CSV table of C-alpha atoms in Angstrom, one decimal:
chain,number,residue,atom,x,y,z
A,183,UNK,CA,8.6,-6.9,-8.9
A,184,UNK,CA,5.6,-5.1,-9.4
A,185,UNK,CA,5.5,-1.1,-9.1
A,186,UNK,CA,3.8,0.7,-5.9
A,187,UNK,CA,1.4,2.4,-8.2
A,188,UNK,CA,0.5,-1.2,-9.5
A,189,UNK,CA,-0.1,-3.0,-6.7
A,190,UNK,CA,-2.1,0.5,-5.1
A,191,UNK,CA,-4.5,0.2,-8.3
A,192,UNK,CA,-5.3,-3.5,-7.2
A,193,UNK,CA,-5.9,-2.9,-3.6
A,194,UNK,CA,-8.5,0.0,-4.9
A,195,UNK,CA,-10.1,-2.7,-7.0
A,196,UNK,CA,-10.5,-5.4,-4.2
A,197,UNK,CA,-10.8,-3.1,-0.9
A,198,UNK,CA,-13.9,-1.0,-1.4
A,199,UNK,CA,-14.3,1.4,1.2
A,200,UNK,CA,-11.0,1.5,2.4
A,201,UNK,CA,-10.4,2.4,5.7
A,202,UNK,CA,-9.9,6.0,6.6
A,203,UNK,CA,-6.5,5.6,8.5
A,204,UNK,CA,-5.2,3.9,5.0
A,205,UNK,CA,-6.5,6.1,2.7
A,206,UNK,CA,-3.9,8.6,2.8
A,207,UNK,CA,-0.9,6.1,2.4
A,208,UNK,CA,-3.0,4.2,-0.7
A,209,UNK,CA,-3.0,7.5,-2.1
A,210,UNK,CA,0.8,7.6,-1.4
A,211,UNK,CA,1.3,4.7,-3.2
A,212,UNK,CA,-0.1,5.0,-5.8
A,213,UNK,CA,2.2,8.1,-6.8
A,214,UNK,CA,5.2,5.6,-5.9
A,215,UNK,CA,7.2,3.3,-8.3
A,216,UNK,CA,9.0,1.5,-5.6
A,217,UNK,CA,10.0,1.4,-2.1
A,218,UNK,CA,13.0,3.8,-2.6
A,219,UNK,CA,10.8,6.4,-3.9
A,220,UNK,CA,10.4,9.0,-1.6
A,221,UNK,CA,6.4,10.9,-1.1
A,222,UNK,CA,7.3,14.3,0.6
A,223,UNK,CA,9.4,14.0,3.2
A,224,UNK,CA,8.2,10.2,4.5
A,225,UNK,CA,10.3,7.4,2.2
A,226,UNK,CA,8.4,4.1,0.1
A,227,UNK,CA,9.3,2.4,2.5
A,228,UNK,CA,7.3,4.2,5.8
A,229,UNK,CA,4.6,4.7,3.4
A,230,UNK,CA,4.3,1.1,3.2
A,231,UNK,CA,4.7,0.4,6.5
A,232,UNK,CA,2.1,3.0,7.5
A,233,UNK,CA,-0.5,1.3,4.9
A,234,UNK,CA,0.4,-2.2,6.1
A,235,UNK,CA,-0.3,-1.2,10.0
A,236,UNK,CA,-3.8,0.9,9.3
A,237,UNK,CA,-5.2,-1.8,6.6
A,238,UNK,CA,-5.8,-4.6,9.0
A,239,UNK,CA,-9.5,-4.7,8.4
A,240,UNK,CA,-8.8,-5.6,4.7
A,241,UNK,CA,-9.4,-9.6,4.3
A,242,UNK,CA,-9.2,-12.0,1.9
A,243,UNK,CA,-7.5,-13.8,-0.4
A,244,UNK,CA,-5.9,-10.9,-2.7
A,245,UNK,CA,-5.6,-9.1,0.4
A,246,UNK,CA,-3.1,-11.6,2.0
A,247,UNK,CA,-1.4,-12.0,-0.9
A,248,UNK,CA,-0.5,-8.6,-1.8
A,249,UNK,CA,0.3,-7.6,2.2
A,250,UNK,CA,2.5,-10.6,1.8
A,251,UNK,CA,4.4,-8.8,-1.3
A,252,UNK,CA,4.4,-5.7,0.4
A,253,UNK,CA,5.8,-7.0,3.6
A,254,UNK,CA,8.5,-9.0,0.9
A,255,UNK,CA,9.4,-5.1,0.0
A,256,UNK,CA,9.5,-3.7,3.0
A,257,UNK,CA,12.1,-5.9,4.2
C-alpha cells in the first residue's frame, strides 16, 4: 500500500488547478504516511474522506483509479 504523501504527489501531478475546497486536505495528505496518521486534531482517515467529498470535479483515468485506492483505505 502506497503512502498518503505518495499518492498526494500524484494527484498534484494529474489534477492541475485543484479545486479550492480540496486543496487544504491534498496539503493534508501530503504530510501523512497512512490513514492512521493523524494531521492536527482531524485523523487520515477524515482527511481522506474530506479530499474524496470536495475532489469530485477531478476526472479521468488516474483520477478514478487513485479515488478507488483511497476509498480501498478509507474503508
Amino acid at each position: 500500500m502506497r503512502s498518503l504523501s505518495e499518492i498526494a504527489r500524484e494527484i498534484r501531478k494529474d489534477w492541475a488547478p485543484v479545486n479550492f475546497a480540496a486543496k487544504p486536505y491534498l496539503e493534508a495528505m501530503g504530510q501523512l504516511r497512512s490513514i492512521d496518521d493523524a494531521y492536527y486534531y482531524d485523523s487520515g482517515r477524515s482527511v481522506v474522506l474530506y479530499f474524496l467529498s470536495n475532489a469530485s470535479s477531478w476526472r479521468g483515468e488516474a483520477a478514478r483509479r487513485i479515488k478507488a485506492e483511497l476509498k480501498g483505505m478509507a474503508k
